[in-house]
Tab-separated table of N, CA, C and O in Angstrom:
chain	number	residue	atom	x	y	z
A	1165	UNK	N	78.007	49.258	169.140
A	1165	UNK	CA	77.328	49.015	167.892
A	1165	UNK	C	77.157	47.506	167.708
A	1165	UNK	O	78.037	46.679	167.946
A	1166	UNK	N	76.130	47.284	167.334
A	1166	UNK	CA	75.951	45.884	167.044
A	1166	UNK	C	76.553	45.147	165.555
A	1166	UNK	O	76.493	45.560	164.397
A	1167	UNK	N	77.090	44.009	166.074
A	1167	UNK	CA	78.023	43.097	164.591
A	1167	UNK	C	77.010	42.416	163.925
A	1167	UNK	O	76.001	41.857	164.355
A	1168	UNK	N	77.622	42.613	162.374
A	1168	UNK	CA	76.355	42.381	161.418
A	1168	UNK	C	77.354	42.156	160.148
A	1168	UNK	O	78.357	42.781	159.804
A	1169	UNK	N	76.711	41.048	159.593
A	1169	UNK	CA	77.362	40.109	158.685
A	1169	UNK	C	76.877	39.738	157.334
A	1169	UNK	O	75.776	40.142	156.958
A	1170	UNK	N	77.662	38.959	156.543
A	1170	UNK	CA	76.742	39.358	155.085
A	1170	UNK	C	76.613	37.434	155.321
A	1170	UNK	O	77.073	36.733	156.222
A	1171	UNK	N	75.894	37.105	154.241
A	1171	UNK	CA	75.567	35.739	153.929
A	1171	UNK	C	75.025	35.283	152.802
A	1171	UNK	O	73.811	35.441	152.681
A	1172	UNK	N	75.515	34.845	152.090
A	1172	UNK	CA	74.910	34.694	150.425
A	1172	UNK	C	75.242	33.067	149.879
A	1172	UNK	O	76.339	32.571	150.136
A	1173	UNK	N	74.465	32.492	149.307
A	1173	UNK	CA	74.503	31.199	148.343
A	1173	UNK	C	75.011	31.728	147.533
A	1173	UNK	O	74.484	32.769	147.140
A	1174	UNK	N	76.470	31.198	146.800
A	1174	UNK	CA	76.446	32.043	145.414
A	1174	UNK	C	77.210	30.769	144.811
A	1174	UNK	O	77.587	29.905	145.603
A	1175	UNK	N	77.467	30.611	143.360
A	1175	UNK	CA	77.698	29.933	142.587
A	1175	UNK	C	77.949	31.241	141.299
A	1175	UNK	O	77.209	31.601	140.384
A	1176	UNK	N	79.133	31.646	141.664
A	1176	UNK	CA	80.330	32.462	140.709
A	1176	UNK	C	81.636	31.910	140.928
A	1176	UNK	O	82.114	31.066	141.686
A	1177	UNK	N	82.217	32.946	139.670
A	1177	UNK	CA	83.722	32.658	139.924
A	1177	UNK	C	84.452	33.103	141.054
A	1177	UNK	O	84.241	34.281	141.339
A	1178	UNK	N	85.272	32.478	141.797
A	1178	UNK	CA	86.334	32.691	143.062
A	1178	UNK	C	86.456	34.148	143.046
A	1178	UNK	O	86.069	34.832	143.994
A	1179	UNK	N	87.142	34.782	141.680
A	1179	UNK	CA	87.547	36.454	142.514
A	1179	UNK	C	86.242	36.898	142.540
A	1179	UNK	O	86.104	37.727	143.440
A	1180	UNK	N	85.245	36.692	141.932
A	1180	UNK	CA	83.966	37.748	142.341
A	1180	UNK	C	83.932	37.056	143.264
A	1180	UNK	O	85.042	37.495	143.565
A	1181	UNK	N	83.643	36.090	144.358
A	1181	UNK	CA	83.499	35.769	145.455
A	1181	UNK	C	84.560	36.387	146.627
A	1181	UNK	O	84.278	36.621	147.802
A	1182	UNK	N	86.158	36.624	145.799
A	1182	UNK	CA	86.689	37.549	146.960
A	1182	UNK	C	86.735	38.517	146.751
A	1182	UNK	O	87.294	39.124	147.665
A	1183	UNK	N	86.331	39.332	145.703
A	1183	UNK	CA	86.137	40.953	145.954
A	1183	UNK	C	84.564	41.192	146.669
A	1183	UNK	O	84.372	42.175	147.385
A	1184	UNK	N	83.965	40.641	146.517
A	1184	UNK	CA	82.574	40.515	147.263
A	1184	UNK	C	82.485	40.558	149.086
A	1184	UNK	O	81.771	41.134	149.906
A	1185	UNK	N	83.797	39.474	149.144
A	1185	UNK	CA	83.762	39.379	150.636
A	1185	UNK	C	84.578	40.720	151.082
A	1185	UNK	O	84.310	41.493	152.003
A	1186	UNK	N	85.669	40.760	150.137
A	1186	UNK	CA	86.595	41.992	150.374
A	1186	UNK	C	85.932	43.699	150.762
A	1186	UNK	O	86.362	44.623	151.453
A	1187	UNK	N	84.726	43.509	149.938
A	1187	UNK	CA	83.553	44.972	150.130
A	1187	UNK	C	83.351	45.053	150.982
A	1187	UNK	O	83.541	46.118	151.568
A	1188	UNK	N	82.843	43.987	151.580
A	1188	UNK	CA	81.459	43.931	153.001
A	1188	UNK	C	82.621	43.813	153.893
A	1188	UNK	O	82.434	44.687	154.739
A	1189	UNK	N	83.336	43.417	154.068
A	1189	UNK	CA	84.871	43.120	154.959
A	1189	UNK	C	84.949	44.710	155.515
A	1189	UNK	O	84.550	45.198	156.572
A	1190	UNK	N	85.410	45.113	154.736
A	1190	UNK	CA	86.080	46.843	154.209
A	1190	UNK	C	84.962	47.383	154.872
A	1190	UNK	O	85.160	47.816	156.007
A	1191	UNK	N	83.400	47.473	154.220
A	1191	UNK	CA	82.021	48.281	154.964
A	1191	UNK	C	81.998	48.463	156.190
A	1191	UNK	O	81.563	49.457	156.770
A	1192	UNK	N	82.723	46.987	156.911
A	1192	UNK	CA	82.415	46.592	158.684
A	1192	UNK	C	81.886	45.671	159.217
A	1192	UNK	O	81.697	45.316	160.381
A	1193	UNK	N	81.509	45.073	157.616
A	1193	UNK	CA	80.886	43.646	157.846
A	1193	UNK	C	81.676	42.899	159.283
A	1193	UNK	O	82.896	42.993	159.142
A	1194	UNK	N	81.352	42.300	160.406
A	1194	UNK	CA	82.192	40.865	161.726
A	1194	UNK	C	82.403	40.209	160.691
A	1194	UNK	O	83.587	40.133	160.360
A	1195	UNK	N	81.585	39.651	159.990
A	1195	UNK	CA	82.197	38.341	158.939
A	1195	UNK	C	81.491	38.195	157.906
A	1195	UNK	O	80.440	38.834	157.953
A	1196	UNK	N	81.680	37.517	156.857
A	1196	UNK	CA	81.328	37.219	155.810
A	1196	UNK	C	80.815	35.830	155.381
A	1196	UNK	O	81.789	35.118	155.137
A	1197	UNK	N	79.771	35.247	155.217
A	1197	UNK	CA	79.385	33.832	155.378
A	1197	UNK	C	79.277	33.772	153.915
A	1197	UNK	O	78.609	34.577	153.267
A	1198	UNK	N	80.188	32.455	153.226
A	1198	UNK	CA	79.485	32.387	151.526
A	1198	UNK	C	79.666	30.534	151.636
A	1198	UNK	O	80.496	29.693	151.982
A	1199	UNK	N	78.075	30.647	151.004
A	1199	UNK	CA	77.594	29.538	151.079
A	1199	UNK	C	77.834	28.847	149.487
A	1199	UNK	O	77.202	29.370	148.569
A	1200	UNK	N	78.796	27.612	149.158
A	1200	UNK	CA	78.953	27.246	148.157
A	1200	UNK	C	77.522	26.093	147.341
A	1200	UNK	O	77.152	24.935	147.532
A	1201	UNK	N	77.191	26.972	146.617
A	1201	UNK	CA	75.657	25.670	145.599
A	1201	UNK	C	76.161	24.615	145.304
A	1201	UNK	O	75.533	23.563	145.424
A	1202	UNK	N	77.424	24.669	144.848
A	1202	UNK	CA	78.074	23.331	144.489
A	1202	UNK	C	79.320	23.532	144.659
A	1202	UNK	O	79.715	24.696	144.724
A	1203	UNK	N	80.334	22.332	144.784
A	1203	UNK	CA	81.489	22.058	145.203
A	1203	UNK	C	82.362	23.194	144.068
A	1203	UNK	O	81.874	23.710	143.062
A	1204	UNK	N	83.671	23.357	144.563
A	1204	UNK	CA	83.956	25.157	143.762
A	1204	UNK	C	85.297	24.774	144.582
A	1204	UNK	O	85.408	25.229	145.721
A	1205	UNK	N	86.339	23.939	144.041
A	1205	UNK	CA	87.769	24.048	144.936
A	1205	UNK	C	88.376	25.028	144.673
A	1205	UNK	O	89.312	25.288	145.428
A	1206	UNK	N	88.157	25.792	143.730
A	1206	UNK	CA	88.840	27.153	143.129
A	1206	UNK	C	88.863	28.209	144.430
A	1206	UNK	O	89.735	28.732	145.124
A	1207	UNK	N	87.337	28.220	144.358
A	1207	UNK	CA	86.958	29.200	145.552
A	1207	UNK	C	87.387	28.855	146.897
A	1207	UNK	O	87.806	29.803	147.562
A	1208	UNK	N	87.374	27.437	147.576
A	1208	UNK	CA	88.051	27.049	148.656
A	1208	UNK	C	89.441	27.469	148.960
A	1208	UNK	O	89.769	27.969	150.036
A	1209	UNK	N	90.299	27.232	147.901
A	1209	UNK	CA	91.314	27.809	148.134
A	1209	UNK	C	92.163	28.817	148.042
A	1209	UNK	O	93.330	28.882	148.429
A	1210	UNK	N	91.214	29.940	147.268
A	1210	UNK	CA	90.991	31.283	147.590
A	1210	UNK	C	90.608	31.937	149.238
A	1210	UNK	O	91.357	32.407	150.094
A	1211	UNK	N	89.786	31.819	149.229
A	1211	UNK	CA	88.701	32.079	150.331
A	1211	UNK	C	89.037	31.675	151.809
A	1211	UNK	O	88.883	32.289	152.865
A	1212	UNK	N	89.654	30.175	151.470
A	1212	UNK	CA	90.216	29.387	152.660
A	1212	UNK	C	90.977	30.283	153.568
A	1212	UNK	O	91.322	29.949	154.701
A	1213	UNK	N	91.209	31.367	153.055
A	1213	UNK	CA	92.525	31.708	154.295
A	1213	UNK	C	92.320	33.118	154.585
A	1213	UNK	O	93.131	33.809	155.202
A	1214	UNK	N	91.123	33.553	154.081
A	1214	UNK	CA	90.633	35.196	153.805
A	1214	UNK	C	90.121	35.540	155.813
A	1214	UNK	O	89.169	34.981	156.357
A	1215	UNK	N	91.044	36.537	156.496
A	1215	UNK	CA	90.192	36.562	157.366
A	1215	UNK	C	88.754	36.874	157.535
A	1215	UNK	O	88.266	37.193	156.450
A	1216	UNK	N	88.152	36.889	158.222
A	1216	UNK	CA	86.813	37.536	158.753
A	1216	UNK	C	85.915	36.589	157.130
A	1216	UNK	O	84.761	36.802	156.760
A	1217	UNK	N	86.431	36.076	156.795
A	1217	UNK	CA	85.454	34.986	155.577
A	1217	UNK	C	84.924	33.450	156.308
A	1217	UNK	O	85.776	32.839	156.953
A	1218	UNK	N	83.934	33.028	156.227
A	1218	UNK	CA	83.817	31.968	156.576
A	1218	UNK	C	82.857	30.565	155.346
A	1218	UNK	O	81.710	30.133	155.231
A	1219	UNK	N	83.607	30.438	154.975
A	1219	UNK	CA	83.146	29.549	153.303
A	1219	UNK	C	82.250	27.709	153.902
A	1219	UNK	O	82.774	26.690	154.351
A	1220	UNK	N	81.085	27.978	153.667
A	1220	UNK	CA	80.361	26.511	153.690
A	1220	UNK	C	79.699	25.665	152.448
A	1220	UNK	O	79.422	25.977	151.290
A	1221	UNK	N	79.624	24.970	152.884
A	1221	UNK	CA	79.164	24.500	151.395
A	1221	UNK	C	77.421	23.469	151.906
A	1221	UNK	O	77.014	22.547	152.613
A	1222	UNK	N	77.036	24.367	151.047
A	1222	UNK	CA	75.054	23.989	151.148
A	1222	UNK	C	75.099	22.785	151.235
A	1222	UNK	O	75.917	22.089	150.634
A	1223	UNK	N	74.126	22.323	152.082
A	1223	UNK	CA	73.816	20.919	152.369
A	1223	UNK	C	74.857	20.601	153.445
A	1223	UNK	O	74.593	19.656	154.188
A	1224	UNK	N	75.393	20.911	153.531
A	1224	UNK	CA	76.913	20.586	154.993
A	1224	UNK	C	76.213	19.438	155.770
A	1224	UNK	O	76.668	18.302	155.909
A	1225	UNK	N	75.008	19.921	156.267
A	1225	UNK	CA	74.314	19.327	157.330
A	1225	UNK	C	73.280	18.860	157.281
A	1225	UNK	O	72.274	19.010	157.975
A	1226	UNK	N	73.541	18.161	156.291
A	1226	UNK	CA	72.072	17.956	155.785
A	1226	UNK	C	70.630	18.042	155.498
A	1226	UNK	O	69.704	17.235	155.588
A	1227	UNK	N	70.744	19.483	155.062
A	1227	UNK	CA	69.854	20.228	155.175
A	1227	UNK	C	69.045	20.143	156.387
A	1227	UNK	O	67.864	20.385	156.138
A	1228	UNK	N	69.346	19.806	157.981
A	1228	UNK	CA	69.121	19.064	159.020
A	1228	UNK	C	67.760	20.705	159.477
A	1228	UNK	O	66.710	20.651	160.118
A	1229	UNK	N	68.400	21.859	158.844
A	1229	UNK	CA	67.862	22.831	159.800
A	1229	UNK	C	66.373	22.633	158.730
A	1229	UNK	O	65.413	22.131	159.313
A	1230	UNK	N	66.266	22.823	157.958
A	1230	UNK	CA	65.258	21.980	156.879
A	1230	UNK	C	64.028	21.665	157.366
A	1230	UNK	O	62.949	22.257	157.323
A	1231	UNK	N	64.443	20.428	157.927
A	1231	UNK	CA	63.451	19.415	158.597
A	1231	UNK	C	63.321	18.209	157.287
A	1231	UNK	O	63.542	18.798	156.230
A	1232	UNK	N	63.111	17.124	157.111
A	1232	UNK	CA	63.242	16.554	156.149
A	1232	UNK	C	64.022	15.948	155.731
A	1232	UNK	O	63.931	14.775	155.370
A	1233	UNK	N	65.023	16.704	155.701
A	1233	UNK	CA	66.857	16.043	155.425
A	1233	UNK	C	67.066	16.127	153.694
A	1233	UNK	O	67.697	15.229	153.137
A	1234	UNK	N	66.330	17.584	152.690
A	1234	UNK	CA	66.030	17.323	151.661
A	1234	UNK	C	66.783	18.648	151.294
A	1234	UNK	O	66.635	19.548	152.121
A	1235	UNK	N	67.632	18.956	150.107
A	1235	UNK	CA	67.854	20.091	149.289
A	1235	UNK	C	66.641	20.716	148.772
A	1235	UNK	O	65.943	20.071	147.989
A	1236	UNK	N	66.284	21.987	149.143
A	1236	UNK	CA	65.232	22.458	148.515
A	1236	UNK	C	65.286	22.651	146.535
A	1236	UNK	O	66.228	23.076	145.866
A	1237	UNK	N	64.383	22.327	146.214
A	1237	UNK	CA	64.780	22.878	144.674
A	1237	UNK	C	64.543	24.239	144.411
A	1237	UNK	O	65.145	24.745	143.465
A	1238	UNK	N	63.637	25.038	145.199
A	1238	UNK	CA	63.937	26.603	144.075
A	1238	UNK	C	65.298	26.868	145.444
A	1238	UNK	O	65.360	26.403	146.583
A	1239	UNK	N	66.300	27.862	144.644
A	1239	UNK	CA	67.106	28.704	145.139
A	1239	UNK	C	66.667	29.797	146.186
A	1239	UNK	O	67.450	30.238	147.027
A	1240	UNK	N	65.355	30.201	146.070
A	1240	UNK	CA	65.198	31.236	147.229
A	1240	UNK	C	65.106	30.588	148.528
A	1240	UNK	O	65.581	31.261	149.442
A	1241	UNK	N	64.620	29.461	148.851
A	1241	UNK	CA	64.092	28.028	149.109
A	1241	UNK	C	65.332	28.161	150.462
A	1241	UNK	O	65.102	28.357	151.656
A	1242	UNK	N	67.057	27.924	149.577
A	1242	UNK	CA	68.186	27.803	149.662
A	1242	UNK	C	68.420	28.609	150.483
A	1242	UNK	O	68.321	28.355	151.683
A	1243	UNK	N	68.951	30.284	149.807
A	1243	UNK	CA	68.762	31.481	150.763
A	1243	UNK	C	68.163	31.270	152.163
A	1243	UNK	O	68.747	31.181	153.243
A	1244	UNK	N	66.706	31.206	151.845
A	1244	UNK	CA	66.450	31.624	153.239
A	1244	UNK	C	66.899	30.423	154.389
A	1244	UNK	O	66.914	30.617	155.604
A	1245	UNK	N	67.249	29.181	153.728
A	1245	UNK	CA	67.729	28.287	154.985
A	1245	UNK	C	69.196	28.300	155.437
A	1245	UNK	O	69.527	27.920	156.560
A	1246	UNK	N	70.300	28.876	154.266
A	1246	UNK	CA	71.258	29.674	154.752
A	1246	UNK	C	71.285	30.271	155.578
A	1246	UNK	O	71.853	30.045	156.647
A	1247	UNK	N	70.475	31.464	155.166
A	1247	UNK	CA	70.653	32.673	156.437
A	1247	UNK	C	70.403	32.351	157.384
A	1247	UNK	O	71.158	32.598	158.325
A	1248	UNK	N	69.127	31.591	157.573
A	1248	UNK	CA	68.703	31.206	159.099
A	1248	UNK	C	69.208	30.479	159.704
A	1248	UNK	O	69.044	30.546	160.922
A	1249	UNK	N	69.840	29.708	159.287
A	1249	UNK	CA	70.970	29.122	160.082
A	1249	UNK	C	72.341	29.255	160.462
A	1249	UNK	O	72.865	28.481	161.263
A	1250	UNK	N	72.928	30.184	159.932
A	1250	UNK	CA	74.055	31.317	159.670
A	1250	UNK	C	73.275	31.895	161.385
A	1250	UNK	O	73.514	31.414	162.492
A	1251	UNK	N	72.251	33.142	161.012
A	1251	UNK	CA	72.102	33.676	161.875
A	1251	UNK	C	71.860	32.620	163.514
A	1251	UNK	O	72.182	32.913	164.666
A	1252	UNK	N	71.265	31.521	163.040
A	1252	UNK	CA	71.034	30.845	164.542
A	1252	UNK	C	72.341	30.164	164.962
A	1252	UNK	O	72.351	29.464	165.974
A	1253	UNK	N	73.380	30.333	164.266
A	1253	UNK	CA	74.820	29.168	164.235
A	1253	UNK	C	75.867	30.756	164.819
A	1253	UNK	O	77.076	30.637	165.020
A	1254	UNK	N	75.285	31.844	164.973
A	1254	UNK	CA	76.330	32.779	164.576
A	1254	UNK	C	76.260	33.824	165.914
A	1254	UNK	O	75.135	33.871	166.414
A	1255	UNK	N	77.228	34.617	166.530
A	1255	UNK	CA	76.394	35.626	167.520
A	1255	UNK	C	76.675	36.812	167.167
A	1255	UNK	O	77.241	37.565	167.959
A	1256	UNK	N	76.254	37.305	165.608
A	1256	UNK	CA	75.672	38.341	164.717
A	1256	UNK	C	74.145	38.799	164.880
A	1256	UNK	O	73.090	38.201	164.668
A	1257	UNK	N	74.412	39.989	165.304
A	1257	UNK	CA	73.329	40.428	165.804
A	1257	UNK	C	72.056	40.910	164.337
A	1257	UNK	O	71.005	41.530	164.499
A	1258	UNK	N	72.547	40.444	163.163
A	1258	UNK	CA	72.095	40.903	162.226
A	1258	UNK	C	72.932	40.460	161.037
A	1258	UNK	O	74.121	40.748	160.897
A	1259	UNK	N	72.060	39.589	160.027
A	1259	UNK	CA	72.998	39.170	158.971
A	1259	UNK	C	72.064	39.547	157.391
A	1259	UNK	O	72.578	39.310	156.298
């Protein structure tokens, strides 16, 4: 069966971020990618130690996959450069 992973921008509170990962974990999710909108130490050190979780924080890389080197302003904008780079950074056959 092929491994397949969740990946989301989110900007909530820490436990909805670990019962969230905890679902998709549990479903069969390989891993769980949550992408922080803004800095969230709450959630870091929650999350930090969650297996099969892997916590980044937007812009990491300067928005390098982008092109530009620019934060997009709408949020969907965001999403889709998450995922796609999640999926091209990842060997998830499906995220």
């Amino acid at each position: 069966m092929a491994s397949w992973g969740v990946v989301a921008l989110v900007d909530e509170p820490a436990v909805l971020l670990a019962a969230q990962a905890a679902h998709h974990l549990a479903a069969g999710a390989a891993e769980v990618h949550l992408w922080l909108d803004r800095p969230d130490p709450e959630a870091a050190d929650l999350l930090g130690a969650m297996a099969g979780v892997h916590l980044h924080h937007a812009g990491e890389d300067g928005w390098a996959f982008q092109g530009g080197g620019r934060r997009p302003n709408l949020h969907t904008a965001r999403q889709k450069y998450i995922a796609s780079t999640t999926l091209a950074e990842t060997r998830l056959a499906w995220v």
